[in-house]
Protein backbone atom coordinates (compact mmCIF):
# COMPACT_ATOMS: atom_id res chain seq x y z
CA UNK A 1 0.00 0.00 0.00
CA UNK A 2 2.76 2.37 1.05
CA UNK A 3 4.72 1.39 -2.01
CA UNK A 4 1.75 2.16 -4.26
CA UNK A 5 1.37 5.57 -2.64
CA UNK A 6 5.07 6.23 -3.20
CA UNK A 7 4.73 5.20 -6.83
CA UNK A 8 1.72 7.46 -7.32
CA UNK A 9 3.46 10.49 -5.81
CA UNK A 10 6.61 9.87 -7.85
CA UNK A 11 4.58 9.60 -11.04
CA UNK A 12 2.75 12.85 -10.30
CA UNK A 13 6.08 14.58 -9.60
CA UNK A 14 7.57 13.35 -12.84
CA UNK A 15 4.52 14.53 -14.77
CA UNK A 16 4.72 17.91 -13.10
CA UNK A 17 8.43 18.39 -13.77
CA UNK A 18 8.13 17.15 -17.34
CA UNK A 19 5.22 19.52 -17.93
CA UNK A 20 7.23 22.45 -16.61
CA UNK A 21 10.19 21.51 -18.78
CA UNK A 22 7.97 21.33 -21.87
CA UNK A 23 6.43 24.70 -21.12
CA UNK A 24 9.88 26.21 -20.70
CA UNK A 25 10.96 24.72 -24.03
CA UNK A 26 7.85 26.11 -25.66
CA UNK A 27 8.54 29.55 -24.19
CA UNK A 28 12.14 29.55 -25.45
CA UNK A 29 11.00 28.33 -28.88
CA UNK A 30 8.39 31.06 -29.06
CA UNK A 31 10.88 33.73 -28.15
CA UNK A 32 13.37 32.64 -30.79
CA UNK A 33 10.76 31.72 -33.40
CA UNK A 34 10.96 33.37 -36.75
CA UNK A 35 8.69 33.64 -39.72
CA UNK A 36 9.10 30.99 -42.39
CA UNK A 37 7.72 31.85 -45.81
CA UNK A 38 6.46 29.35 -48.37
CA UNK A 39 5.52 29.99 -51.99
CA UNK A 40 2.91 27.57 -53.32
CA UNK A 41 2.79 27.19 -57.09
CA UNK A 42 -0.51 25.53 -57.86
CA UNK A 43 -1.02 23.37 -60.97
CA UNK A 44 1.04 25.33 -63.50
CA UNK A 45 0.66 22.38 -65.89
CA UNK A 46 0.13 22.28 -69.64
CA UNK A 47 -3.42 20.90 -69.17
CA UNK A 48 -4.46 24.31 -67.85
CA UNK A 49 -2.28 26.38 -70.23
CA UNK A 50 -2.70 24.86 -73.69
CA UNK A 51 -4.02 21.35 -72.96
CA UNK A 52 -7.46 19.83 -72.47
CA UNK A 53 -8.57 22.31 -69.80
CA UNK A 54 -6.74 25.36 -71.19
CA UNK A 55 -8.04 28.40 -69.33
CA UNK A 56 -8.21 30.45 -72.51
CA UNK A 57 -10.98 28.12 -73.74
CA UNK A 58 -13.11 28.77 -70.67
CA UNK A 59 -15.47 31.71 -70.14
CA UNK A 60 -12.99 34.16 -68.57
CA UNK A 61 -10.64 33.66 -71.55
CA UNK A 62 -7.55 34.12 -69.42
CA UNK A 63 -4.11 32.91 -70.45
CA UNK A 64 -2.57 30.50 -67.94
CA UNK A 65 0.93 30.95 -69.39
CA UNK A 66 1.00 34.54 -68.15
CA UNK A 67 1.61 33.41 -64.57
CA UNK A 68 4.99 31.88 -65.48
CA UNK A 69 7.10 35.09 -65.78
CA UNK A 70 5.39 36.53 -62.69
CA UNK A 71 6.19 33.43 -60.61
CA UNK A 72 9.75 33.20 -61.99
CA UNK A 73 10.38 36.80 -60.98
CA UNK A 74 9.05 36.07 -57.47
CA UNK A 75 11.31 33.03 -57.15
CA UNK A 76 14.36 35.07 -58.21
CA UNK A 77 13.66 38.18 -56.16
CA UNK A 78 11.88 37.17 -52.93
CA UNK A 79 13.71 35.17 -50.22
CA UNK A 80 11.12 32.42 -49.72
CA UNK A 81 12.24 29.58 -47.42
CA UNK A 82 10.16 26.82 -48.99
CA UNK A 83 8.70 26.20 -52.45
CA UNK A 84 5.82 23.86 -53.19
CA UNK A 85 4.82 22.79 -56.70
CA UNK A 86 1.46 21.06 -56.90
CA UNK A 87 0.19 18.90 -59.74
CA UNK A 88 -3.31 17.81 -60.65
CA UNK A 89 -2.54 14.12 -61.19
CA UNK A 90 -5.51 11.96 -62.11
CA UNK A 91 -5.85 8.25 -62.93
CA UNK A 92 -7.67 7.53 -66.22
CA UNK A 93 -10.85 6.42 -64.44
CA UNK A 94 -11.10 9.66 -62.41
CA UNK A 95 -14.51 10.76 -61.15
CA UNK A 96 -14.11 14.32 -62.50
CA UNK A 97 -13.96 13.27 -66.17
CA UNK A 98 -17.29 13.53 -68.00
CA UNK A 99 -16.18 10.58 -70.15
CA UNK A 100 -16.33 8.35 -67.07
CA UNK A 101 -19.93 9.10 -66.07
CA UNK A 102 -21.22 6.16 -68.13
CA UNK A 103 -19.06 3.72 -66.15
CA UNK A 104 -20.35 5.26 -62.92
CA UNK A 105 -24.02 5.56 -63.97
CA UNK A 106 -25.33 3.29 -61.18
CA UNK A 107 -24.08 5.87 -58.65
CA UNK A 108 -25.55 8.98 -60.34
CA UNK A 109 -28.23 10.47 -58.11
CA UNK A 110 -31.49 11.54 -59.79
CA UNK A 111 -31.39 12.42 -63.49
CA UNK A 112 -30.22 10.02 -66.10
CA UNK A 113 -26.49 10.23 -66.62
CA UNK A 114 -26.79 11.09 -70.34
CA UNK A 115 -28.23 14.54 -69.52
CA UNK A 116 -25.04 15.80 -67.94
CA UNK A 117 -22.63 18.08 -69.79
CA UNK A 118 -19.27 19.70 -68.98
CA UNK A 119 -19.55 22.13 -66.07
CA UNK A 120 -22.62 20.45 -64.53
CA UNK A 121 -22.50 19.17 -60.98
CA UNK A 122 -23.43 15.54 -60.45
CA UNK A 123 -23.99 13.82 -57.13
CA UNK A 124 -22.38 10.40 -56.98
CA UNK A 125 -23.61 8.05 -54.24
CA UNK A 126 -20.60 5.70 -54.54
CA UNK A 127 -18.69 3.50 -55.02
CA UNK A 128 -16.50 4.67 -52.11
CA UNK A 129 -17.98 8.04 -51.18
CA UNK A 130 -21.09 10.15 -51.52
CA UNK A 131 -19.66 13.17 -53.34
CA UNK A 132 -20.68 16.17 -55.44
CA UNK A 133 -18.58 16.53 -58.56
CA UNK A 134 -18.28 19.17 -61.27
CA UNK A 135 -17.77 17.42 -64.60
CA UNK A 136 -14.62 18.38 -66.54
CA UNK A 137 -13.08 17.13 -69.75
CA UNK A 138 -10.41 14.45 -69.30
CA UNK A 139 -7.34 16.35 -68.07
CA UNK A 140 -3.99 15.99 -66.31
CA UNK A 141 -3.89 12.20 -66.67
CA UNK A 142 -0.89 10.79 -64.80
CA UNK A 143 2.32 10.54 -66.86
CA UNK A 144 0.90 12.29 -69.94
CA UNK A 145 2.73 15.22 -71.52
CA UNK A 146 0.07 17.76 -70.59
CA UNK A 147 0.24 16.80 -66.90
CA UNK A 148 3.82 18.09 -66.73
CA UNK A 149 4.64 21.31 -64.97
CA UNK A 150 5.30 24.01 -67.59
CA UNK A 151 8.93 23.75 -68.58
CA UNK A 152 9.61 27.50 -68.41
CA UNK A 153 8.97 27.57 -64.69
CA UNK A 154 12.09 27.89 -62.54
CA UNK A 155 12.83 25.32 -59.80
CA UNK A 156 15.24 26.97 -57.36
CA UNK A 157 18.13 25.26 -55.60
CA UNK A 158 18.79 23.70 -53.17
CA UNK A 159 16.30 20.89 -53.70
CA UNK A 160 15.68 20.45 -49.95
CA UNK A 161 13.64 23.62 -50.08
CA UNK A 162 11.23 22.20 -52.68
CA UNK A 163 8.26 19.87 -52.31
CA UNK A 164 6.18 18.38 -55.11
CA UNK A 165 2.59 17.51 -54.22
CA UNK A 166 0.37 15.34 -56.41
CA UNK A 167 -3.36 15.65 -55.85
CA UNK A 168 -6.53 14.11 -57.24
CA UNK A 169 -4.90 10.67 -57.34
CA UNK A 170 -7.88 8.84 -55.78
CA UNK A 171 -10.17 7.80 -58.68
CA UNK A 172 -13.27 8.27 -56.52
CA UNK A 173 -12.90 11.77 -55.11
CA UNK A 174 -11.52 15.00 -56.59
CA UNK A 175 -9.03 17.27 -54.86
CA UNK A 176 -8.99 20.98 -55.68
CA UNK A 177 -7.03 21.79 -52.54
CA UNK A 178 -3.39 20.74 -52.29
CA UNK A 179 -4.03 19.94 -48.59
CA UNK A 180 -7.18 17.78 -48.64
CA UNK A 181 -9.60 16.05 -50.99
CA UNK A 182 -12.96 17.67 -51.75
CA UNK A 183 -14.72 15.51 -49.13
CA UNK A 184 -12.16 16.63 -46.51
CA UNK A 185 -11.53 12.99 -45.59
CA UNK A 186 -7.88 12.51 -46.55
CA UNK A 187 -4.93 14.85 -46.34
CA UNK A 188 -2.02 15.00 -48.75
CA UNK A 189 1.50 15.24 -47.30
CA UNK A 190 1.53 19.05 -47.77
CA UNK A 191 0.58 20.11 -44.24
CA UNK A 192 3.09 17.65 -42.76
CA UNK A 193 5.84 18.98 -45.07
CA UNK A 194 5.11 22.62 -44.23
CA UNK A 195 5.07 21.79 -40.51
CA UNK A 196 8.42 20.00 -40.84
CA UNK A 197 9.90 23.29 -42.11
CA UNK A 198 8.04 25.36 -39.46
CA UNK A 199 6.30 27.39 -42.15
CA UNK A 200 4.26 30.30 -40.77
CA UNK A 201 3.25 32.22 -43.92
CA UNK A 202 1.87 30.75 -47.14
CA UNK A 203 1.78 32.71 -50.40
CA UNK A 204 -0.28 31.12 -53.17
CA UNK A 205 0.10 31.48 -56.94
CA UNK A 206 -0.99 29.48 -59.98
CA UNK A 207 -4.03 27.97 -61.69
CA UNK A 208 -6.92 28.19 -61.43
CA UNK A 209 -7.73 31.02 -59.06
CA UNK A 210 -11.40 30.13 -58.63
CA UNK A 211 -10.82 26.39 -58.07
CA UNK A 212 -7.52 24.89 -56.94
CA UNK A 213 -5.91 28.14 -55.78
CA UNK A 214 -9.07 29.06 -53.84
CA UNK A 215 -9.47 25.64 -52.20
CA UNK A 216 -5.77 25.56 -51.29
CA UNK A 217 -5.91 29.08 -49.80
CA UNK A 218 -8.99 28.29 -47.71
CA UNK A 219 -7.32 25.14 -46.38
CA UNK A 220 -4.05 26.97 -45.65
CA UNK A 221 -6.05 29.43 -43.56
CA UNK A 222 -7.94 26.57 -41.92
CA UNK A 223 -4.63 24.96 -40.94
CA UNK A 224 -3.57 28.23 -39.32
CA UNK A 225 -1.05 29.63 -41.76
CA UNK A 226 -1.02 33.35 -42.46
CA UNK A 227 -2.38 33.10 -45.97
CA UNK A 228 -1.87 35.35 -48.99
CA UNK A 229 -3.14 34.95 -52.55
CA UNK A 230 -0.92 36.66 -55.11
CA UNK A 231 -3.59 37.91 -57.48
CA UNK A 232 -1.40 38.81 -60.47
CA UNK A 233 0.33 35.41 -60.21
CA UNK A 234 -2.99 33.59 -60.70
CA UNK A 235 -5.44 33.09 -63.57
CA UNK A 236 -8.98 31.73 -63.39
CA UNK A 237 -11.78 29.92 -65.20
CA UNK A 238 -14.87 32.11 -64.89
CA UNK A 239 -15.43 35.79 -63.98
CA UNK A 240 -18.35 35.01 -61.65
CA UNK A 241 -16.56 32.34 -59.64
CA UNK A 242 -13.37 34.45 -59.58
CA UNK A 243 -15.32 37.36 -58.05
CA UNK A 244 -17.03 35.02 -55.61
CA UNK A 245 -13.73 33.56 -54.41
CA UNK A 246 -12.05 36.97 -54.07
CA UNK A 247 -14.90 38.00 -51.74
CA UNK A 248 -14.61 34.64 -50.01
CA UNK A 249 -10.87 35.25 -49.35
CA UNK A 250 -11.62 38.57 -47.66
CA UNK A 251 -14.39 37.01 -45.57
CA UNK A 252 -11.92 34.34 -44.42
CA UNK A 253 -9.09 36.80 -43.63
CA UNK A 254 -6.97 35.64 -46.53
CA UNK A 255 -5.04 38.60 -47.89
CA UNK A 256 -5.15 39.38 -51.61
CA UNK A 257 -1.79 40.85 -52.63
CA UNK A 258 0.21 41.75 -55.75
CA UNK A 259 3.57 40.21 -56.61
CA UNK A 260 5.38 43.58 -56.58
CA UNK A 261 4.45 44.05 -52.89
CA UNK A 262 5.60 40.70 -51.49
CA UNK A 263 9.09 41.81 -50.48
CA UNK A 264 7.64 44.74 -48.55
CA UNK A 265 5.02 42.52 -46.92
CA UNK A 266 7.66 40.02 -45.76
CA UNK A 267 9.77 42.82 -44.31
CA UNK A 268 6.74 44.17 -42.48
CA UNK A 269 5.81 40.71 -41.13
CA UNK A 270 9.38 40.25 -39.84
CA UNK A 271 9.27 43.62 -38.11
CA UNK A 272 5.98 42.69 -36.40
CA UNK A 273 7.50 39.43 -35.13
CA UNK A 274 10.61 41.11 -33.76
CA UNK A 275 8.74 43.76 -31.76
C1 LIG B 1 -5.18 29.36 -76.16
O1 LIG B 1 -3.77 29.37 -75.95
C2 LIG B 1 -3.03 28.47 -76.78
C3 LIG B 1 -1.59 28.50 -76.33
O2 LIG B 1 -1.11 29.78 -76.09
C4 LIG B 1 -3.22 28.91 -78.24
O3 LIG B 1 -2.52 28.03 -79.07
C5 LIG B 1 -4.72 28.89 -78.57
O4 LIG B 1 -4.93 29.36 -79.88
C6 LIG B 1 -5.51 29.74 -77.59
N1 LIG B 1 -6.94 29.55 -77.81
C7 LIG B 1 -7.82 30.56 -77.73
C8 LIG B 1 -9.26 30.19 -77.92
O5 LIG B 1 -7.49 31.70 -77.53
C1 LIG C 1 1.86 23.28 -75.12
O1 LIG C 1 3.04 24.07 -74.99
C2 LIG C 1 4.24 23.33 -74.89
C3 LIG C 1 5.38 24.27 -74.60
O2 LIG C 1 5.38 25.34 -75.43
C4 LIG C 1 4.44 22.52 -76.16
O3 LIG C 1 5.63 21.76 -76.07
C5 LIG C 1 3.24 21.61 -76.39
O4 LIG C 1 3.37 20.93 -77.60
C6 LIG C 1 1.93 22.41 -76.36
N1 LIG C 1 0.81 21.49 -76.36
C7 LIG C 1 -0.23 21.67 -77.16
C8 LIG C 1 -1.31 20.66 -77.05
O5 LIG C 1 -0.30 22.60 -77.93
ZN1 LIG D 1 -8.48 17.91 -62.03
Coordinates of C-alpha atoms in Angstrom, one line a residue, residues 86-195:
X86 CA 1.5 21.1 -56.9
X87 CA 0.2 18.9 -59.7
X88 CA -3.3 17.8 -60.6
X89 CA -2.5 14.1 -61.2
X90 CA -5.5 12.0 -62.1
X91 CA -5.8 8.3 -62.9
X92 CA -7.7 7.5 -66.2
X93 CA -10.8 6.4 -64.4
X94 CA -11.1 9.7 -62.4
X95 CA -14.5 10.8 -61.1
X96 CA -14.1 14.3 -62.5
X97 CA -14.0 13.3 -66.2
X98 CA -17.3 13.5 -68.0
X99 CA -16.2 10.6 -70.2
X100 CA -16.3 8.3 -67.1
X101 CA -19.9 9.1 -66.1
X102 CA -21.2 6.2 -68.1
X103 CA -19.1 3.7 -66.2
X104 CA -20.3 5.3 -62.9
X105 CA -24.0 5.6 -64.0
X106 CA -25.3 3.3 -61.2
X107 CA -24.1 5.9 -58.7
X108 CA -25.6 9.0 -60.3
X109 CA -28.2 10.5 -58.1
X110 CA -31.5 11.5 -59.8
X111 CA -31.4 12.4 -63.5
X112 CA -30.2 10.0 -66.1
X113 CA -26.5 10.2 -66.6
X114 CA -26.8 11.1 -70.3
X115 CA -28.2 14.5 -69.5
X116 CA -25.0 15.8 -67.9
X117 CA -22.6 18.1 -69.8
X118 CA -19.3 19.7 -69.0
X119 CA -19.6 22.1 -66.1
X120 CA -22.6 20.4 -64.5
X121 CA -22.5 19.2 -61.0
X122 CA -23.4 15.5 -60.5
X123 CA -24.0 13.8 -57.1
X124 CA -22.4 10.4 -57.0
X125 CA -23.6 8.0 -54.2
X126 CA -20.6 5.7 -54.5
X127 CA -18.7 3.5 -55.0
X128 CA -16.5 4.7 -52.1
X129 CA -18.0 8.0 -51.2
X130 CA -21.1 10.2 -51.5
X131 CA -19.7 13.2 -53.3
X132 CA -20.7 16.2 -55.4
X133 CA -18.6 16.5 -58.6
X134 CA -18.3 19.2 -61.3
X135 CA -17.8 17.4 -64.6
X136 CA -14.6 18.4 -66.5
X137 CA -13.1 17.1 -69.8
X138 CA -10.4 14.5 -69.3
X139 CA -7.3 16.4 -68.1
X140 CA -4.0 16.0 -66.3
X141 CA -3.9 12.2 -66.7
X142 CA -0.9 10.8 -64.8
X143 CA 2.3 10.5 -66.9
X144 CA 0.9 12.3 -69.9
X145 CA 2.7 15.2 -71.5
X146 CA 0.1 17.8 -70.6
X147 CA 0.2 16.8 -66.9
X148 CA 3.8 18.1 -66.7
X149 CA 4.6 21.3 -65.0
X150 CA 5.3 24.0 -67.6
X151 CA 8.9 23.7 -68.6
X152 CA 9.6 27.5 -68.4
X153 CA 9.0 27.6 -64.7
X154 CA 12.1 27.9 -62.5
X155 CA 12.8 25.3 -59.8
X156 CA 15.2 27.0 -57.4
X157 CA 18.1 25.3 -55.6
X158 CA 18.8 23.7 -53.2
X159 CA 16.3 20.9 -53.7
X160 CA 15.7 20.4 -49.9
X161 CA 13.6 23.6 -50.1
X162 CA 11.2 22.2 -52.7
X163 CA 8.3 19.9 -52.3
X164 CA 6.2 18.4 -55.1
X165 CA 2.6 17.5 -54.2
X166 CA 0.4 15.3 -56.4
X167 CA -3.4 15.6 -55.9
X168 CA -6.5 14.1 -57.2
X169 CA -4.9 10.7 -57.3
X170 CA -7.9 8.8 -55.8
X171 CA -10.2 7.8 -58.7
X172 CA -13.3 8.3 -56.5
X173 CA -12.9 11.8 -55.1
X174 CA -11.5 15.0 -56.6
X175 CA -9.0 17.3 -54.9
X176 CA -9.0 21.0 -55.7
X177 CA -7.0 21.8 -52.5
X178 CA -3.4 20.7 -52.3
X179 CA -4.0 19.9 -48.6
X180 CA -7.2 17.8 -48.6
X181 CA -9.6 16.0 -51.0
X182 CA -13.0 17.7 -51.7
X183 CA -14.7 15.5 -49.1
X184 CA -12.2 16.6 -46.5
X185 CA -11.5 13.0 -45.6
X186 CA -7.9 12.5 -46.5
X187 CA -4.9 14.8 -46.3
X188 CA -2.0 15.0 -48.8
X189 CA 1.5 15.2 -47.3
X190 CA 1.5 19.0 -47.8
X191 CA 0.6 20.1 -44.2
X192 CA 3.1 17.7 -42.8
X193 CA 5.8 19.0 -45.1
X194 CA 5.1 22.6 -44.2
X195 CA 5.1 21.8 -40.5

